[in-house]
Every structure is written in structure tokens, then in C-alpha cells.
């Protein structure tokens, strides 16, 4: 059995070395990669924009940055990240961002659905950004069951984007329009959906948003909450958790969830606007934002 | 504790270190007893990490079947043996019936009653199915029947028998071992040898590769389509059905390889559960290669007692019933029954046409391979669908609503990597090619292979603990 024991010992050592070396190599590759996720994270952290739009794919596809820049005359970046459909991501991103600069205004696009229990896998894509900020790491450890794996393996931190990131050295899928990316029009007609279930928000997710709000207050960042359109009819109490948060912390809340409910043509699917829908929504949003920004 | 969790990695490292420690340092006189007791404790700990109380079910089945087998052996006359067989089957099956089929039966009775115009309000038990129940129930039944058939002697040592039923690598999702192969291994000291242990390690890594790189990436696509099927077209249904085949194959064969490899490192041999099913050229051939431990279980304990293939036209009935039961074994849902019925029907047609016995060559072989693959794949769509209506809707959609499938290039690249790995392994096994870098005489080659595999899995695998499909059965 000596042969087996030696193999195991050397393999364990070898995997450790390969893991650290591979992790480092992928970090370097990541710095030169042009994939959307990397570009957005880098611009968000190092772009020094005064006005940041934060959220998930809905933010990414709904807020036409250039229109807002032209109308509001602000230095704005749409930092909505696709597949970050998880309320926890926002606080992690905020901690990283504050490590480099403090924006004046943040508009946080909230999707109430994100407050309800669902998987936390999306957080794994932020693995490569561990080790930058202690508070972000601590929060990551708190909400992500996979944290021990991220701690043990540096290669694993790059796991969720490794292929895209490597290919991203040679090509880019980043649509450079101040972070906004138009969603493709749907292949078929989209129907209005009805879901009148009354869900109970998960406390840890509400806590994460509260942390986000308190952090903004601490850094004197003007925070605006926004709910963008969806093609859904929800329970009348569906949006209560966000309304309650806005009231509790005296924050402006812009509610447009039903703005385009009669226009399925404006949607790519029930959760995302296509470009023409995004233009209509942004026009409306600008009028709502103007008085808030004057304050 | 899932095989693909970080907890299991820690568990197995500690467990194996202690196991080897015991087998090196404990005096030879009591080594076997200590080793078996240690493995038994480990297996119960492993099982109890899901839900502590459910270990009592495992224990109850163990005690019942242990005593019944002893009773069977003590009785001289066949007439007196049968009640013991009946008791053990009834006790073992009662847990399965209550935990797995009660809700299903009540739902259907309720529907039937309302259809006939009266109301039935069954008591809702709201039970969670104990993990691995179907597997260890079948394993215990096979033991009792084998004792009854005098194929194996009843095990006198309770702890050895308890270990046979709860051996942790195969406890929760098989392979469903036979007493005449596994029990004798616990009666003597495990035979360690480096070659076997390295092979075991390689099997574990291959299992992880198939599960984490292939199956879990396929599941992302499959879930996206099957969970929102109304939003997709026939092209997506077809791709999702194809990928579900790879998902379930990767998921279950991956689990089996990890189990066999894990046992192999400790010096125990478990039966092969999959034998390159993708190379099957008929559905009956497919079933000789897929989930072999369950298929042979049904053959030995249901099909042959029913009369097998030696009773003329009744053979068709026997075949169909066996597959219907196999479908029901998988889950309490009509989708599984339909899946079983479809496979039963395929086999009956094949038997009728005489295709199952023919050894095809050339183009005919290719055509039969393709047909088998498509038929099996389409049947598996029933396995994955939530309802029979959904499966039928999707099957219809493939024909009536064709279109470009939903496509995610990066995800497809991961899947292609996984499929390539799986096909390469299956091809090597099918052709019996001698290529074993894990057993290379040169330490550097061996280590480079293992390190390469491990880093590849770390980089490209989905390591967030997606459960194994067969755990729900």
C-alpha cells in the first residue's frame, strides 16, 4: 500500500500547489479579460462615477444610461449585473465599491421576488473578488454556504466564469453604453402572467438590504429605491416589504412595476424589458428622478 | 451529506485515514471486528447526517430481516419458511409504502372518489421520504429471498449483517448489492492492494467529473426548459430531452462510480451499475447496461418468479409488469409509471420483432443504435416532467412547434467538455482499451494524472452541492 500512500500524499501537495498557482494565473487573466461581468465590476469599482445604478439583469436591461446622462446631466454608470439575481450581491458589491470611491447617488433597482427564498449560487461569481475587503468577505461567508470551498481553493473562486473569462481575453461581449445593454426582442408573443400568492420575505435578505441602506447612510450616499416594470399581476401585498423599508429609512421609492403592464410588446419576457420598453421606462423615470435629484 | 459536498470531502479524508490506521495498527486477532464496527458506526453517522430519526427505520428493517433470515434457516420445512419471508417483506415494504406511496395513493383515491361523486378526506401524513429507503429495502428483501432459496447462508453476526445493509458508499443510492457478493467480504479482512486503491481513487475522480462537469451543467439547461416549458419551442424541448439523458446518466453513473471507487479504496468490491449504455443497439441491450443492480434485482426477484421468458405469450405481460413496477419504484408519480410503461412497451415490441437477439452490423447497427437512443431519450422526458400532461405537451411540441433551441454558448461548451470526457471513458471501457495512467509504474505520471483531474474538476465542475437525482428514490 506504500505506493498508494505516496501517490495520495504527493497528489494532495500537488493539488494545493496547482490550486494556488492556477488561482493566481486566473486572477491575472481576469484582469485582461473583456467579458461583461469583469468589465462591469471593474468600471463599478474604479470608474469614479457619481451616480450608480445597481441591481440585477433587470437594472442592466431597463435603464438606458445615455438617456439619463443626457437628460439629468450626471456622471452615471449602469452597474446592474446579470445573473446576480440575489439580494446579497448588492451589499457585497457596495463593500467592494466603497473600498475605491464613494458615489454621490445610488439608484438601487429592487425586484421583490429577490427577497423571497431561492438559491444563493449566483453569489459564487463574486468569488474572485474575495480578499479585497474584509467586510465583503465576512458578509460573503455569512450568506454563502460555499464559502469554505472558496476559502480552501483559489481555483474554485474562478470556477463560475473560468471559460468565459479565458475566452474574454480574445473577444468581448461587453456592450459599452455606460453599462446599459439592450435586451433582444422576444421570439414570440409574451403573455401577462398572474401570481397572486402572498410570499413571506426571508429575514436574512431583508437584513442584507437594511445593511445596504445603513452603509449608504453612513457614507452620506443618496439612495433611491426603484421598482422597474414587469409583466406580472401580483398579490396586492407583494411590494409591501420594499415600501416598508423605504418608509422605515425615509428613502425615496419609485414604483413603476405596473407602468407597462398593458404593453407586452415592450417585454422580452415577463421580467425583462426589450430596448423599446427600456426607452419608454427610462423617459418616465427621468421625470420622476429630476425632482429627487434637485433635493 | 452529499458525495459532492465539502463536508463529505472532509468526512472521507478522516474516515479513510482512520480506517487505514485501524487496519495497520489494531492486532490481527480483532482487526476484522474493529474494522467492521468502525465501518458500521461510520455508515450510521453518514446516514444520520440527513435526518437522525430515520436511522431507526434502517435499524428496524435490519433487525427484522436479520431475525427472519435466521428463522428461515432454522426451519426444516419449506412451509414454515414462507411466513418468515412474508414477514420480512411486509415489514420492509410497509415503510416504503407509507413513506413513498401513501400520499400518491391517497391523492388518486381522492380523485377517483370525487369522479364517482363522493368526497374522501384522507389523513395527510406530510412525510419526508427517508433517503435511500428504496435501495436498502430492496437489498434486505434480496437477502431474505436468497437465504430462503439457499443461495446464501443466514449471517449469524448481527453487526456484519447490519454493515451489509448500511455500508455507507452504497447506502443511499446503490448499487443494490447482493448478499452473496458483499457479505463474504465483511466476513474476512479487506484485501488491500495499491492497484485496487488507485483504481478506486480514479473511479471516484471519474465519478466526480461526470457528475460535476457534465450532469450538473446539463441540469442548468434542462431545468430552464422543463421548469418554464410554456415559454419555449420544440427545438428547446428536443435539446432539453437529449441533455436530460446525459444529466441522468452522468448523475447516476457518477454517483455509482464514486460509491464503487470509495469502497474500492477500502478494499471492497461493489458491483458495476452501468456498462456503457450509450453503446446499446436495442432497448433490451440498453437495460442490460443501465442501472444493472436494479434491473437484475427485478429479473431475479420478480421477472423469473413470474415465469420469465419461458411462458409463451405471458412473457410480454411479465416484461411489461416488471417495467411498470420499475417505474413505480422510481417514484410515486404517474410520470414514472408512464416511463416504465413506455420502456415495457418498447421491449415487448422488440421481442415480438425479434430485434433484441440480433447482432446488427454496419448501417443497420447504426440505425438501431440511433433508434434506441431516441426512444430511450424520449421516454426519459416523462421521467423528468412534472406531470404526464407536460411530457405529452413537450413531445407534441417537438413535432408541431419546431424552432431554434434556446442556446447558451458557454453552458454548451461546459456540456461539450463533459460529454467528450464521458464518451472517451465509455469508448475505452467498451473497447477494453488498456490505458490506465492512474496505475502507471512512474509516480510522476500517476500524480500528474490525478492532479490534472482534480484541478480540472475544481475549475469546471459545479461544486455547489446539487443533489443527486436518485437520492429522491
XYZ file of C-alpha atoms in Angstrom, chain A residues 1-8 10-15 18-19 26 83 121 124 146 148-149 152-153 155-156 158-164 167 171 187 190 193 269-271, chain B residues 6 13 20 24 192-195 197-198 201 220 231 265 406 408 410 413-414 417 438-441 443 446-448 450-451 454-455 457-466:
84
model
C 0.000 0.000 0.000
C 3.007 2.304 0.194
C 2.569 3.068 -3.468
C -0.950 4.296 -2.790
C 0.012 6.359 0.246
C 2.863 8.087 -1.585
C 0.600 8.857 -4.520
C -2.054 10.320 -2.232
C 2.110 13.841 -3.396
C -1.249 14.413 -5.080
C -2.597 16.371 -2.114
C 0.507 18.525 -2.144
C 0.382 18.853 -5.925
C -3.282 19.852 -5.927
C -1.687 23.780 -8.643
C -4.628 25.408 -6.921
C -6.649 33.165 -13.443
C -27.396 36.747 -13.035
C -25.484 30.123 -6.186
C -20.267 32.362 -6.431
C -19.926 27.566 -0.306
C -15.416 27.119 2.961
C -14.774 25.897 -0.585
C -9.938 26.216 0.604
C -9.493 26.549 -3.144
C -9.133 27.843 -8.325
C -12.701 27.322 -7.224
C -12.800 31.393 -10.568
C -14.931 28.339 -11.274
C -18.139 30.077 -12.323
C -16.571 32.204 -15.075
C -13.394 30.397 -15.995
C -14.284 29.560 -19.566
C -15.867 32.918 -20.376
C -12.197 33.407 -23.891
C -13.137 38.631 -27.571
C -39.031 35.340 -30.389
C -45.293 37.346 -24.239
C -48.796 36.351 -16.017
C -40.006 38.037 -21.193
C -42.149 38.600 -18.133
C -39.283 40.051 -16.124
C -17.262 19.860 1.110
C -10.430 12.028 4.314
C -6.247 2.518 7.277
C -2.478 -1.321 10.242
C -5.688 -4.038 0.389
C -3.653 -3.565 -2.641
C -2.329 -0.413 -4.202
C -3.631 -1.228 -7.648
C -6.927 1.518 -4.229
C -5.565 3.598 -7.114
C -9.383 6.737 -6.490
C -28.950 24.102 -15.729
C -42.118 29.728 -22.862
C -10.081 2.233 -1.816
C -32.530 28.202 -26.546
C -26.174 29.455 -24.175
C -20.691 28.991 -22.520
C -19.074 24.499 -24.006
C -19.086 23.067 -20.474
C -16.405 19.113 -22.301
C -3.622 6.121 -12.669
C -1.707 2.865 -12.375
C 1.437 3.929 -14.191
C 4.619 2.497 -12.668
C 4.971 8.066 -9.708
C 0.315 8.855 -11.762
C 0.414 12.063 -9.778
C 0.206 14.282 -12.861
C -4.638 12.703 -10.517
C -3.615 16.336 -10.015
C -8.645 17.232 -9.545
C -7.768 20.710 -10.820
C -12.928 19.341 -11.652
C -12.214 22.295 -9.365
C -12.203 24.611 -12.342
C -15.007 23.264 -14.475
C -17.244 21.386 -12.069
C -20.350 22.697 -10.359
C -19.366 22.314 -6.765
C -22.308 23.900 -5.034
C -23.821 20.668 -3.812
C -26.536 19.920 -6.379
